[in-house]
XYZ file of C-alpha atoms in Angstrom:
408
model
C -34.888 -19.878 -12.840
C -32.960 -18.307 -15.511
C -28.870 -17.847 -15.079
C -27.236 -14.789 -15.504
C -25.466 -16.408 -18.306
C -28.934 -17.030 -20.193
C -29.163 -12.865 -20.514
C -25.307 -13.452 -22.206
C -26.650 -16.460 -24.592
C -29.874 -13.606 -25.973
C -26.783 -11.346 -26.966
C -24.755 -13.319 -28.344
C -27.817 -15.724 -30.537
C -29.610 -12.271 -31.231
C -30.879 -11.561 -34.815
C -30.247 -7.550 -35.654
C -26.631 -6.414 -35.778
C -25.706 -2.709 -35.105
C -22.445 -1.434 -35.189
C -21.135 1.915 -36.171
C -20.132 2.779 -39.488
C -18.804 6.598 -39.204
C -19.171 7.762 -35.798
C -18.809 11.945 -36.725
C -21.246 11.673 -39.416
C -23.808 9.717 -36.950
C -23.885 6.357 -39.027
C -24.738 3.208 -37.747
C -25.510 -0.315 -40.122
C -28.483 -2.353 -39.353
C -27.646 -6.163 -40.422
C -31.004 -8.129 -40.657
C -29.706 -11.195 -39.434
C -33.179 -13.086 -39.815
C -33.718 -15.646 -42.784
C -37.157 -14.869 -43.274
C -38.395 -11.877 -41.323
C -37.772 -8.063 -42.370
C -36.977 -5.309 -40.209
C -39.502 -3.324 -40.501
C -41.169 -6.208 -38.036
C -39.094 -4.240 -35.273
C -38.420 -0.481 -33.954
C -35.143 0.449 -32.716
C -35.501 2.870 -29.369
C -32.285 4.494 -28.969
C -30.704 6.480 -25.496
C -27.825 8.302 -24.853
C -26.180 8.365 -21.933
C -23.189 10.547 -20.299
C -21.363 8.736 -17.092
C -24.330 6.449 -17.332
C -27.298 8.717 -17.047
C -29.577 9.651 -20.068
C -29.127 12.718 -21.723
C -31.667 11.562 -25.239
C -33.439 8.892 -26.943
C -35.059 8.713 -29.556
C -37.430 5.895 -31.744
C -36.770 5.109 -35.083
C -38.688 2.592 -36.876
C -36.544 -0.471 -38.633
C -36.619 0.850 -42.645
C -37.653 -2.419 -44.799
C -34.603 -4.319 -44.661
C -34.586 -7.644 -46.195
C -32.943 -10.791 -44.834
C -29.669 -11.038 -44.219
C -29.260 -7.654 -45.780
C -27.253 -4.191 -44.475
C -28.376 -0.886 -44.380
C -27.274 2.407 -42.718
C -29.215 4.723 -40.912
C -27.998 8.208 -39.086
C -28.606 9.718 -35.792
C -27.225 13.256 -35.391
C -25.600 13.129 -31.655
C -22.974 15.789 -31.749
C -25.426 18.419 -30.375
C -25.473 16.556 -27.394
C -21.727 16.035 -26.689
C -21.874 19.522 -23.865
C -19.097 17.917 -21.855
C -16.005 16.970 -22.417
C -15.321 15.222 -19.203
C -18.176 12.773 -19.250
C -18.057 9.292 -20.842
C -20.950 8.660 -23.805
C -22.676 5.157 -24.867
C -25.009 4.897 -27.357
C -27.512 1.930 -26.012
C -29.705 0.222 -28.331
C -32.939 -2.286 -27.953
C -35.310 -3.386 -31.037
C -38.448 -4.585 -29.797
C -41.381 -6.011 -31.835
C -43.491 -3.670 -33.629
C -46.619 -5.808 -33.372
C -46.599 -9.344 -32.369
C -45.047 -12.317 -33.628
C -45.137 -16.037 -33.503
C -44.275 -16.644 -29.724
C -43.142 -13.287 -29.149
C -45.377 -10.145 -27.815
C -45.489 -6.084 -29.108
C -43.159 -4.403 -27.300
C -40.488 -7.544 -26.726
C -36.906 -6.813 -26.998
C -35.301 -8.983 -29.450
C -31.816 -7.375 -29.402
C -29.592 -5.090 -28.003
C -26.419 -3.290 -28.483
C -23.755 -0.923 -26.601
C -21.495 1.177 -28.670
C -18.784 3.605 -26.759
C -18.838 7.101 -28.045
C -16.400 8.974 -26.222
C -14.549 7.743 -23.662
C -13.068 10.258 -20.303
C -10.290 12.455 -20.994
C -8.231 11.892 -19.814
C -8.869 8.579 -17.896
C -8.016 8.314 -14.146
C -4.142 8.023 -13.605
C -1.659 7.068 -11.147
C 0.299 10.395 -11.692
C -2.970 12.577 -11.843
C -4.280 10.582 -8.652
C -1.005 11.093 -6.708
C -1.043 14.824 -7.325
C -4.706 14.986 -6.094
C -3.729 13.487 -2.841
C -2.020 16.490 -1.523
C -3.723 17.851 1.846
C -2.842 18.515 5.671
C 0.166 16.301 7.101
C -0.265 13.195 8.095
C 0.360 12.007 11.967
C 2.638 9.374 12.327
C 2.601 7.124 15.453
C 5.580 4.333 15.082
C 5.097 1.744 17.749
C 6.697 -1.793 18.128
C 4.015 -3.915 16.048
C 2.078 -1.066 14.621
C 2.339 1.903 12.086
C -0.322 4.444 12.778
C -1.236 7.115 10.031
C -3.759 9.595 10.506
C -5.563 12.264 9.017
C -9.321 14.217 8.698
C -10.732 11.664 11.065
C -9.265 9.153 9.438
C -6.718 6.259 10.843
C -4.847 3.922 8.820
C -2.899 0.757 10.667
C -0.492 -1.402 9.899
C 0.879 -4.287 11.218
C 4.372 -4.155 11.595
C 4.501 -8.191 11.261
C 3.041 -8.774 8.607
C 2.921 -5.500 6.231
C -0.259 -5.530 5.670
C -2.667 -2.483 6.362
C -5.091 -4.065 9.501
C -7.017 -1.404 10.039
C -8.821 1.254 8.214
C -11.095 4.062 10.478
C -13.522 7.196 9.733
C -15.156 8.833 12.682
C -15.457 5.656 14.423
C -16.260 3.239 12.144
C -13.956 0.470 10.980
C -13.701 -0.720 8.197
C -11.753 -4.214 8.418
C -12.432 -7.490 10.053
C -9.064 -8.629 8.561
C -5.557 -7.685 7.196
C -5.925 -6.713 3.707
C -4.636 -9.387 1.532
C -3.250 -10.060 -2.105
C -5.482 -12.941 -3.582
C -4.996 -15.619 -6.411
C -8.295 -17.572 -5.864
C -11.208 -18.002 -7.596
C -13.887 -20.638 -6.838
C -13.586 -23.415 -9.135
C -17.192 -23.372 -11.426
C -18.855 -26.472 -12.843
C -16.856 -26.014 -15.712
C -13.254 -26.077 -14.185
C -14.149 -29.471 -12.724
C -13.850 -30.629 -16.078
C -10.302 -29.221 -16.827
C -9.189 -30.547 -13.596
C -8.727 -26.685 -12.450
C -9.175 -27.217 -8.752
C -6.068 -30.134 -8.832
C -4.180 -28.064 -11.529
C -4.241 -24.004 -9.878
C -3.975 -25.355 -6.272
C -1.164 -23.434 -5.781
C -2.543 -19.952 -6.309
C -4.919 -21.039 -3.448
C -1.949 -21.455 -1.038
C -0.326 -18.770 -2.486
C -3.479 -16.666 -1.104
C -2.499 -17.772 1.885
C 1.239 -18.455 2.907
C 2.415 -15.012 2.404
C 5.892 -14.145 4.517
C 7.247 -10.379 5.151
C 10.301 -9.980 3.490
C 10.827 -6.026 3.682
C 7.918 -2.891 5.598
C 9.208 0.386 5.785
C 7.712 3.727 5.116
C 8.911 7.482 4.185
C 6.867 11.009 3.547
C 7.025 12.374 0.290
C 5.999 15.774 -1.167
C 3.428 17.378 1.460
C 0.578 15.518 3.414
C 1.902 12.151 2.093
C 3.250 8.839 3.401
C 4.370 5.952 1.413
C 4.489 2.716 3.133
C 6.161 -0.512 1.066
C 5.475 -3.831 1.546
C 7.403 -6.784 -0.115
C 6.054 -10.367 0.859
C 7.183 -13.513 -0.497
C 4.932 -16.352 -1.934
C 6.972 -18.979 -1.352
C 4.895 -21.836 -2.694
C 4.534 -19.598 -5.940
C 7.526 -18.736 -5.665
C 7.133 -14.821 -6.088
C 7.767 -11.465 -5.183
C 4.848 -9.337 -4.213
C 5.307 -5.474 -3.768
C 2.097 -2.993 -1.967
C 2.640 0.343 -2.151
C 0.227 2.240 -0.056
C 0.408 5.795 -0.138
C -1.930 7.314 2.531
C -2.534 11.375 2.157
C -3.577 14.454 4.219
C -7.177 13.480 3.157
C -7.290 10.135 4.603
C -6.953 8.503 1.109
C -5.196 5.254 0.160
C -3.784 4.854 -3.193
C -2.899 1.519 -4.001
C -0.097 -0.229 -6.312
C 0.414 -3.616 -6.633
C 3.305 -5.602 -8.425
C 3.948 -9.499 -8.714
C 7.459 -10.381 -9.674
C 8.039 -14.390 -10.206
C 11.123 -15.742 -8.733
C 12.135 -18.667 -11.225
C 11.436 -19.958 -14.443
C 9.424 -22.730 -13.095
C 6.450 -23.613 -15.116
C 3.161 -22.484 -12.978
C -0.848 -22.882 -14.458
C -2.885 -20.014 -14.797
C -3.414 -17.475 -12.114
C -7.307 -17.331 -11.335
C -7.401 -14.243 -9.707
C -4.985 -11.429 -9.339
C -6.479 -8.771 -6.670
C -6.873 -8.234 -2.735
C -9.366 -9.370 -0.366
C -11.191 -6.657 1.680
C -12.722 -8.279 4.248
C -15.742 -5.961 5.898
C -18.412 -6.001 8.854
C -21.731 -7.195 7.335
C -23.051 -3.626 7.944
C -21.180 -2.166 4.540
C -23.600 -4.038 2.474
C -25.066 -1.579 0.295
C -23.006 -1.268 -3.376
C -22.992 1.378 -5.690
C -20.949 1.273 -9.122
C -20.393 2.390 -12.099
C -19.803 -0.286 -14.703
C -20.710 -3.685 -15.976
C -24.423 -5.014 -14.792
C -26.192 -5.285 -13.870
C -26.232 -9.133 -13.598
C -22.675 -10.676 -13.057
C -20.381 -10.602 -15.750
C -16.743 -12.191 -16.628
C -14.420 -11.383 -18.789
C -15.363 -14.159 -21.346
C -19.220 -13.330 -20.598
C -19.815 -9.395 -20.272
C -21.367 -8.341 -23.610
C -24.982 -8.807 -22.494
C -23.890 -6.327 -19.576
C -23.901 -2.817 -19.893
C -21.466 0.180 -18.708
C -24.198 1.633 -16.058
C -24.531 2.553 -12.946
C -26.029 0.153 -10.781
C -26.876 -0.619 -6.882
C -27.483 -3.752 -4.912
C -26.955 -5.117 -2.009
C -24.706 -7.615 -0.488
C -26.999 -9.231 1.768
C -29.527 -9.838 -1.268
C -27.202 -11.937 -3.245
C -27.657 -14.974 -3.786
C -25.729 -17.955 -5.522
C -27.834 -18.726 -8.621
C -26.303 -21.804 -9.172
C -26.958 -24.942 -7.939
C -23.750 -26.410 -6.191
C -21.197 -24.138 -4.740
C -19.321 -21.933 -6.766
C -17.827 -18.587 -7.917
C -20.522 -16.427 -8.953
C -21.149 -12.131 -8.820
C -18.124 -11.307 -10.083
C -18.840 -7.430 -12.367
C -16.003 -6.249 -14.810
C -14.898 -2.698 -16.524
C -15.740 -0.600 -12.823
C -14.755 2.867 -13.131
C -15.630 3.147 -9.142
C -18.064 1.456 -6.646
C -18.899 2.278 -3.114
C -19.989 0.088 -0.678
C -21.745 1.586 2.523
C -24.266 0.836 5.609
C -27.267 2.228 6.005
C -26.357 5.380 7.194
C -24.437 6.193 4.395
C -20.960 6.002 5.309
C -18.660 3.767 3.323
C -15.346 3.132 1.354
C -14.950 4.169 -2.642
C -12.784 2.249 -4.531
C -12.041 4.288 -7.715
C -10.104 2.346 -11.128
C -6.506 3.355 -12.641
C -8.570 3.144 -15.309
C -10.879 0.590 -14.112
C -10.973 -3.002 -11.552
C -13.177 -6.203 -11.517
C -15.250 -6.828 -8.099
C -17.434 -8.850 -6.322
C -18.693 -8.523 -2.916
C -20.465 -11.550 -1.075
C -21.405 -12.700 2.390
C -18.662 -15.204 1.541
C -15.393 -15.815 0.838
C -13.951 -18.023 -2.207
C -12.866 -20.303 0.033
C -16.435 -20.991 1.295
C -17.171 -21.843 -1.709
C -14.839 -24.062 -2.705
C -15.467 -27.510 -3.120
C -13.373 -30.646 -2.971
C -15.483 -32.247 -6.215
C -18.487 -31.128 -8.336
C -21.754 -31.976 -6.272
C -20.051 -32.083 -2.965
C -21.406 -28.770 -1.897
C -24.896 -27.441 -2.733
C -25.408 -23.507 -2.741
C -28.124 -23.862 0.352
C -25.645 -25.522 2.173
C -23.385 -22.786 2.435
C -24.412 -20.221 4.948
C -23.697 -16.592 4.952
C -21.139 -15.068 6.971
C -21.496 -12.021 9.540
C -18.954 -9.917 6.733
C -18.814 -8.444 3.369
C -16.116 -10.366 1.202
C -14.622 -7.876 -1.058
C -12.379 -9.095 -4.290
C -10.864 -5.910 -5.752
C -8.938 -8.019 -8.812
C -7.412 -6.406 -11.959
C -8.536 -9.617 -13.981
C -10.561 -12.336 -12.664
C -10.031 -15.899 -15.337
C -13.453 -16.449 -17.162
C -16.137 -18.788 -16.770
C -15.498 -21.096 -20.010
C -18.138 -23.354 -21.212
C -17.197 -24.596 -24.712
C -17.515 -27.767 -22.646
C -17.385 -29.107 -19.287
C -15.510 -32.095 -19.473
C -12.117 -30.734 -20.625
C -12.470 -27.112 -22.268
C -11.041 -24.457 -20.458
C -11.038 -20.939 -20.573
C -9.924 -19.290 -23.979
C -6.347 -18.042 -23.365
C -7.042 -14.194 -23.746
C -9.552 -15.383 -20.758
């Protein structure tokens, strides 16, 4: 059964570069990577797609270029550009003209991305704040519990802890658990090699020994309250400030901040996000972003900015022991819902990493490589979702040592 990473070893080994040369003037170079075949072997079937749907594609057959030669060609896309609030990607694929030792007509040998135009402006803080103005917000201050609500929605804290416990729309809830910021990621066959498991143990108890240090909340402007959280991660040790400002339209906008607290020397942080923990229900996922196959930051160009569904309950670990897997990077938003179609958006300032599993990281965590085989781990009655500005890559120059490239 092939891995997801096989689909990233295709792009990276393929034979045909594209890249392009002088975007206005529609030119892109062709670089026949082959040592013996020419291009005109291939055709090149080009689309065009704004905020991930196609707007035109096109077929152009490979021009006789030699081996390990360059040439240009030119697609005229500006009449196409109607919008100047949608996102454009050129997407590429050269498939056989006729067949070829080992390989069928019609095959795709090689494929490419390139960004055209990008949104602008890209989601803000600023511009999302503004956005969030609607009706005022009802306040209920009890002993243990801050109560916002607004537009059938209810947003509850816990006056403990600081952390948002509940989240409500007409009825349905939306959390089995207090909202958490989380450090872990599941150590792969590869980190057992770099000794990642012994080395980052502390970001796994700093996921979960998290003390209240300061909750207290104010309105601002009209239809808005900002609450403030500052926890301490004392095995870290850092500071770690939410801000959650809830609005007249039932919206959360989140900000995050991680302040360390010394100059003690710490390893590398796997994770740096929040765990969403959700009934099994919300299982169905919509986004817009990397995929669709899981995808790290060290092992994303084989996946595509799209827009994708799947389905939590579906998932399944495609590896053999225990480990992290379905992470997707570059989201602009995703939505996760039940089958009725009600459900949470999470939307990027610009963009998030995600996965969302019938388990947590700590399920599939194991003590050494081979103690825990993926079968053995049974899914849970929740959706585990890992909102994370950066997740660490995957590695894989070895696995008895290497570790993840630094930028990683």
């Amino acid at each position: 059964t092939p891995h997801p990473a096989l689909a990233e070893v295709k792009k990276v080994y393929q034979y045909v570069g594209i890249k392009a040369v002088d975007m206005a003037a529609g030119q892109f170079e062709l670089h026949n990577k082959y040592d013996f075949l020419p291009l005109s072997k291939f055709n090149i079937h080009w689309t065009l797609i704004a905020n991930a749907k196609p707007v035109a594609s096109g077929l152009i057959e490979a021009p006789e270029i030699a081996p390990h030669e360059k040439k240009i060609i030119n697609l005229d896309l500006n009449k196409y550009f109607s919008d100047r609030n949608k996102e454009y990607y050129l997407n590429f694929e050269v498939k056989a003209r006729e067949p070829l030792p080992l390989i069928p007509a019609g095959f795709v040998v090689a494929t490419e991305q390139i960004p055209i135009k990008s949104l602008t402006p890209r989601y803000s803080i600023s511009r999302v704040a503004t956005s969030f103005l609607g009706t005022e917000v009802q306040i209920k201050d009890t002993e243990s519990e801050l109560i916002l609500e607004a537009k059938e929605v209810a947003a509850i804290f816990d006056k403990k802890t600081g952390l948002l416990k509940s989240y409500r729309f007409k009825g349905y809830e939306f959390l089995k658990e207090e909202v958490v910021p989380y450090f872990w990621r599941a150590p792969t066959d590869n980190d057992f090699g770099n000794r990642m498991p012994q080395r980052c143990a502390v970001w796994l108890k700093a996921s979960h020994n998290q003390q209240l240090q300061k909750f207290e909340y104010k309105t601002q402007g009209s239809g808005q309250v900002r609450v403030e959280t500052t926890l301490l991660l004392p095995d870290v040790p850092a500071k770690y400030k939410i801000i959650a400002i809830f609005n007249g339209q039932g919206g959360l906008l989140l900000q995050n901040s991680f302040t360390p607290l010394s100059e003690k020397e710490l390893p590398e942080i796997p994770r740096m996000g929040m765990k969403f923990i959700l009934p099994s229900a919300f299982s169905n996922l919509e986004w817009y972003g990397r995929g669709p196959h899981e995808n790290y930051v060290d092992r994303k160009t084989s996946a595509f900015i799209g827009r994708y569904k799947d389905n939590v309950r579906l998932m399944k670990n495609p590896y053999v022991a225990a480990q992290e897997y379905g992470n997707r990077c570059e989201n602009h938003w995703l939505t996760v819902r039940n089958e009725a179609g009600v459900g949470l958006m999470v939307i990027g300032l610009p963009d998030f990493e995600f996965s969302a599993l019938p388990n947590t990281p700590d399920d599939l965590t194991q003590k050494w490589r081979g103690e825990l085989h993926a079968y053995q781990v049974e899914p849970r009655d929740f959706t585990c979702l890992l909102i994370s500005d950066m997740v660490t890559g995957v590695g894989g120059d070895d696995s008895w040592g290497a570790r993840p490239h630094p930028q990683y």
